[in-house]
Amino acid sequence: MASNEHPSAIAPTHRPSRAKPKGGPRAGGKHAESAPDAGGEDVVDTGHGPERRCVLSGDHGPRDGLIRLALGPDGTVAPDVRAKAGGRGAWIAVDRVALETAIAKGKLKGALARAFKTASFLIPDDLPAQIERALERAALDRLGLEARAGNLVTGSERIVDAARKGTVALLLHARDAAADGTRKLDQALRVGLDMEGTDTRGLVIPASRAILSMALGRENVVHIALVAPAAAARVSDALGRWRGFIGRNGSAEPCDTPSQGPSALRN
């Protein structure tokens, strides 16, 4: 986490770790052992709980940070971002560009053949687009759930009040939010966290105000403040997978209006 960021400014997001040799040494003298679980999926035991391994990169991490692919009854590969589908699955931890390259070069087909223990399956041409839509839906659904649970606030004045009190755990801006409104809330966030003079700010997410309004069932949702740390962590995880897949995880993201400046999920 950056030194200029208060622990509650941005909730943590799980990130896959670079793969270690099977059974090789890890920090603290631990060893990472790889073995299939009951469903035949590759699970890495790091000594801190089971992790899933990406079939393309070999990276591993908590399942909430990877994307599961499942084999449907008709033999078609489909995204299972909530990891609810039965049967054998495979996990990936690459972004959309890398996945499209792996599909074009036949690497995904080979990796899935090993994971599924069969070559009788179909990878749809629009699999990357399906995954992106599924991750977007999962993130928006999570925001909707937290809204219904009372874990977030909307409306600039309510957010400013919460931010200045230091109770905002995660601040989000729609991609088409106005520059002046975004700056006002970011400044309130810094005041509440006693971090004036730093570049700590909210996160611009890849969704318009119209989409956010529909997701939350409220009118004109431009900014969102998560005020419960646990809820902020859940939303951050969902957004992290979505942004990571489309290539915006942890990097500066230009806003729609050039004068608005960059917004980033700080690490």
Coordinates of C-alpha atoms in Angstrom, one line a residue:
M1 CA 0.0 0.0 0.0
A2 CA 1.4 3.4 -0.8
S3 CA 2.7 5.4 2.0
N4 CA 0.3 8.3 1.4
E5 CA -2.7 6.1 1.7
H6 CA -4.7 5.7 4.9
P7 CA -5.5 1.9 5.5
S8 CA -9.2 2.6 5.0
A9 CA -8.9 4.7 1.9
I10 CA -9.1 1.8 -0.5
A11 CA -10.0 -1.7 0.4
P12 CA -7.5 -4.4 -0.5
T13 CA -7.8 -6.5 -3.6
H14 CA -6.4 -10.1 -3.9
R15 CA -3.8 -10.4 -6.6
P16 CA -2.5 -13.7 -7.9
S17 CA 1.1 -14.5 -7.0
R18 CA 3.8 -15.6 -9.4
A19 CA 4.0 -19.3 -9.5
K20 CA 6.8 -21.1 -7.6
P21 CA 8.2 -24.5 -8.6
K22 CA 6.0 -27.3 -7.4
G23 CA 7.0 -28.0 -3.8
G24 CA 9.6 -25.3 -3.9
P25 CA 10.5 -23.0 -1.0
R26 CA 8.4 -20.0 -0.2
A27 CA 8.7 -17.1 2.3
G28 CA 9.1 -18.2 5.9
G29 CA 10.4 -21.7 4.9
K30 CA 6.9 -22.8 3.7
H31 CA 6.4 -24.9 0.6
A32 CA 3.7 -24.6 -2.0
E33 CA 2.3 -28.0 -2.8
S34 CA 0.0 -28.4 -5.8
A35 CA -2.7 -31.0 -5.9
P36 CA -6.2 -31.4 -7.4
D37 CA -9.2 -30.9 -5.3
A38 CA -12.3 -33.0 -5.2
G39 CA -13.4 -31.5 -8.5
G40 CA -10.1 -32.2 -10.1
E41 CA -9.0 -28.6 -10.1
D42 CA -5.4 -27.5 -9.5
V43 CA -5.2 -26.2 -5.9
V44 CA -2.0 -24.7 -4.4
D45 CA -1.4 -25.1 -0.7
T46 CA 0.6 -22.1 0.5
G47 CA 0.3 -22.8 4.2
H48 CA -2.1 -19.9 4.4
G49 CA -5.1 -21.6 2.8
P50 CA -5.8 -23.2 -0.6
E51 CA -5.2 -21.1 -3.7
R52 CA -6.1 -21.7 -7.4
R53 CA -3.5 -21.8 -10.2
C54 CA -4.0 -20.1 -13.5
V55 CA -3.8 -22.7 -16.3
L56 CA -2.2 -20.1 -18.6
S57 CA 0.3 -18.2 -16.6
G58 CA 0.9 -20.6 -13.7
D59 CA 0.2 -17.7 -11.2
H60 CA -1.8 -18.6 -8.2
G61 CA -3.9 -16.8 -5.6
P62 CA -7.2 -16.9 -3.6
R63 CA -10.1 -18.0 -5.8
D64 CA -11.7 -14.5 -5.4
G65 CA -8.9 -13.1 -7.4
L66 CA -9.1 -15.5 -10.4
I67 CA -11.7 -16.4 -13.0
R68 CA -13.2 -19.8 -13.3
L69 CA -14.1 -21.4 -16.6
A70 CA -16.5 -24.3 -16.6
L71 CA -17.4 -26.9 -19.1
G72 CA -21.1 -26.9 -20.0
P73 CA -23.3 -30.0 -20.6
D74 CA -23.0 -29.3 -24.4
G75 CA -19.2 -29.1 -24.2
T76 CA -19.0 -25.3 -24.5
V77 CA -16.6 -23.4 -22.3
A78 CA -18.3 -20.7 -20.3
P79 CA -17.3 -18.2 -17.6
D80 CA -18.3 -19.1 -14.1
V81 CA -17.2 -16.0 -12.3
R82 CA -19.1 -16.8 -9.2
A83 CA -17.6 -20.3 -9.1
K84 CA -21.0 -22.0 -8.6
A85 CA -21.2 -24.4 -11.5
G86 CA -20.7 -28.0 -10.9
G87 CA -18.2 -30.3 -12.6
R88 CA -14.6 -29.8 -13.5
G89 CA -13.4 -26.2 -14.0
A90 CA -10.2 -24.3 -14.8
W91 CA -8.9 -21.0 -13.5
I92 CA -7.3 -18.1 -15.3
A93 CA -5.5 -15.0 -14.0
V94 CA -4.8 -13.1 -17.2
D95 CA -6.3 -10.0 -18.7
R96 CA -8.5 -9.9 -21.8
V97 CA -5.6 -9.1 -24.2
A98 CA -3.6 -12.0 -22.9
L99 CA -6.6 -14.3 -23.1
E100 CA -7.3 -13.3 -26.7
T101 CA -3.7 -14.0 -27.6
A102 CA -3.8 -17.4 -25.9
I103 CA -7.0 -18.3 -27.8
A104 CA -5.5 -17.2 -31.1
K105 CA -2.3 -19.2 -30.6
G106 CA -4.2 -22.3 -29.4
K107 CA -2.6 -22.0 -25.9
L108 CA -5.9 -21.8 -24.1
K109 CA -7.2 -24.9 -25.9
G110 CA -4.2 -26.9 -24.8
A111 CA -4.4 -25.7 -21.2
L112 CA -8.1 -26.5 -21.0
A113 CA -7.6 -29.9 -22.5
R114 CA -5.2 -30.7 -19.7
A115 CA -7.4 -29.2 -17.0
F116 CA -10.6 -30.8 -18.3
K117 CA -8.9 -34.1 -19.1
T118 CA -10.6 -34.0 -22.5
A119 CA -10.2 -32.4 -25.9
S120 CA -13.9 -32.5 -26.6
F121 CA -15.0 -29.0 -25.9
L122 CA -15.7 -25.8 -27.8
I123 CA -14.2 -22.4 -27.0
P124 CA -16.7 -19.7 -28.2
D125 CA -15.3 -16.9 -30.3
D126 CA -16.8 -14.3 -27.9
L127 CA -15.5 -16.0 -24.7
P128 CA -13.4 -12.9 -23.7
A129 CA -16.5 -10.7 -24.1
Q130 CA -18.6 -13.1 -22.1
I131 CA -16.1 -13.0 -19.3
E132 CA -16.1 -9.2 -19.3
R133 CA -19.9 -9.0 -19.2
A134 CA -20.0 -11.5 -16.4
L135 CA -17.4 -9.7 -14.3
E136 CA -19.3 -6.4 -14.9
R137 CA -22.5 -8.0 -13.8
A138 CA -20.9 -9.5 -10.7
A139 CA -19.4 -6.2 -9.7
L140 CA -22.7 -4.3 -10.2
D141 CA -24.7 -7.0 -8.4
R142 CA -22.3 -6.7 -5.5
L143 CA -22.9 -2.9 -5.4
G144 CA -26.6 -3.5 -5.5
L145 CA -26.4 -5.9 -2.6
E146 CA -24.4 -3.5 -0.5
A147 CA -26.9 -0.8 -1.2
R148 CA -29.8 -2.9 0.0
A149 CA -27.8 -3.8 3.1
G150 CA -27.3 -0.1 3.9
N151 CA -23.5 -0.3 3.5
L152 CA -23.1 2.6 1.1
V153 CA -24.3 6.2 0.6
T154 CA -24.9 8.2 -2.5
G155 CA -25.5 11.9 -3.2
S156 CA -22.6 14.4 -3.1
E157 CA -23.6 16.1 0.2
R158 CA -24.1 12.9 2.1
I159 CA -20.8 11.5 0.8
V160 CA -19.0 14.8 1.7
D161 CA -20.4 14.6 5.2
A162 CA -19.3 10.9 5.6
A163 CA -15.9 11.5 4.0
R164 CA -15.1 14.5 6.3
K165 CA -15.9 12.3 9.3
G166 CA -13.4 9.7 8.1
T167 CA -16.0 7.0 7.7
V168 CA -15.6 6.3 4.0
A169 CA -13.8 3.0 3.4
L170 CA -14.0 3.2 -0.4
L171 CA -15.0 6.1 -2.7
L172 CA -16.1 5.4 -6.3
H173 CA -16.8 7.8 -9.2
A174 CA -18.8 7.0 -12.4
R175 CA -16.7 7.2 -15.5
D176 CA -18.8 10.2 -16.7
A177 CA -18.7 12.1 -13.4
A178 CA -18.1 15.8 -13.7
A179 CA -14.6 17.0 -12.8
D180 CA -15.6 19.5 -10.2
G181 CA -17.8 17.0 -8.3
T182 CA -15.1 14.4 -8.3
R183 CA -12.5 16.9 -7.0
K184 CA -14.8 18.0 -4.2
L185 CA -15.4 14.5 -2.9
D186 CA -11.7 13.5 -3.3
Q187 CA -10.8 16.6 -1.2
A188 CA -13.3 15.6 1.5
L189 CA -11.9 12.1 1.5
R190 CA -8.4 13.5 2.1
V191 CA -9.6 15.8 4.9
G192 CA -11.4 13.0 6.7
L193 CA -8.3 10.7 6.5
D194 CA -6.0 13.6 7.5
M195 CA -4.2 13.2 4.2
E196 CA -4.4 16.7 2.8
G197 CA -1.5 17.4 0.4
T198 CA -1.4 13.8 -1.0
D199 CA -2.9 12.5 -4.2
T200 CA -5.2 10.0 -2.4
R201 CA -8.5 9.9 -4.3
G202 CA -11.5 7.8 -5.2
L203 CA -11.6 5.2 -7.9
V204 CA -13.1 5.9 -11.3
I205 CA -14.9 2.7 -12.3
P206 CA -15.7 1.7 -15.9
A207 CA -19.4 2.3 -15.6
S208 CA -21.6 5.3 -16.4
R209 CA -24.0 7.0 -14.0
A210 CA -26.9 5.4 -15.9
I211 CA -25.5 1.9 -15.3
L212 CA -24.8 2.6 -11.7
S213 CA -28.3 4.1 -11.2
M214 CA -29.8 0.9 -12.5
A215 CA -27.5 -1.3 -10.4
L216 CA -28.4 0.5 -7.2
G217 CA -32.1 1.1 -8.0
R218 CA -31.6 4.8 -7.3
E219 CA -31.7 8.0 -9.5
N220 CA -28.6 9.7 -10.8
V221 CA -25.9 7.7 -9.0
V222 CA -22.7 9.5 -9.9
H223 CA -20.6 8.8 -6.8
I224 CA -20.7 6.0 -4.2
A225 CA -19.1 5.8 -0.8
L226 CA -18.8 2.4 1.0
V227 CA -19.0 3.1 4.7
A228 CA -18.5 -0.4 6.0
P229 CA -15.0 -1.8 5.7
A230 CA -16.1 -5.4 5.1
A231 CA -18.5 -4.2 2.4
A232 CA -15.7 -2.1 0.9
A233 CA -13.4 -5.1 0.7
R234 CA -16.1 -7.2 -1.0
V235 CA -16.7 -4.4 -3.6
S236 CA -13.0 -3.9 -4.1
D237 CA -12.5 -7.6 -4.8
A238 CA -15.3 -7.6 -7.4
L239 CA -14.1 -4.4 -9.0
G240 CA -10.5 -5.6 -8.9
R241 CA -11.3 -8.7 -11.0
W242 CA -13.4 -6.7 -13.5
R243 CA -10.8 -4.0 -13.9
G244 CA -8.0 -6.5 -13.9
F245 CA -9.5 -8.4 -16.8
I246 CA -10.1 -5.3 -18.9
G247 CA -6.6 -4.1 -18.1
R248 CA -7.2 -1.3 -15.6
N249 CA -6.3 -3.0 -12.3
G250 CA -4.0 -0.8 -10.2
S251 CA -3.0 1.5 -13.0
A252 CA -3.8 5.1 -13.8
E253 CA -7.1 5.3 -15.6
P254 CA -7.8 8.4 -17.7
C255 CA -11.2 9.9 -17.1
D256 CA -13.5 10.7 -20.0
T257 CA -12.9 14.4 -19.6
P258 CA -9.1 15.2 -20.0
S259 CA -9.3 18.1 -17.4
Q260 CA -10.5 15.6 -14.8
G261 CA -7.0 14.1 -14.6
P262 CA -6.0 10.5 -13.8
S263 CA -7.8 8.4 -11.2
A264 CA -6.2 5.2 -9.8
L265 CA -6.7 2.4 -7.5
R266 CA -3.7 2.9 -5.2
N267 CA -1.8 -0.1 -3.9

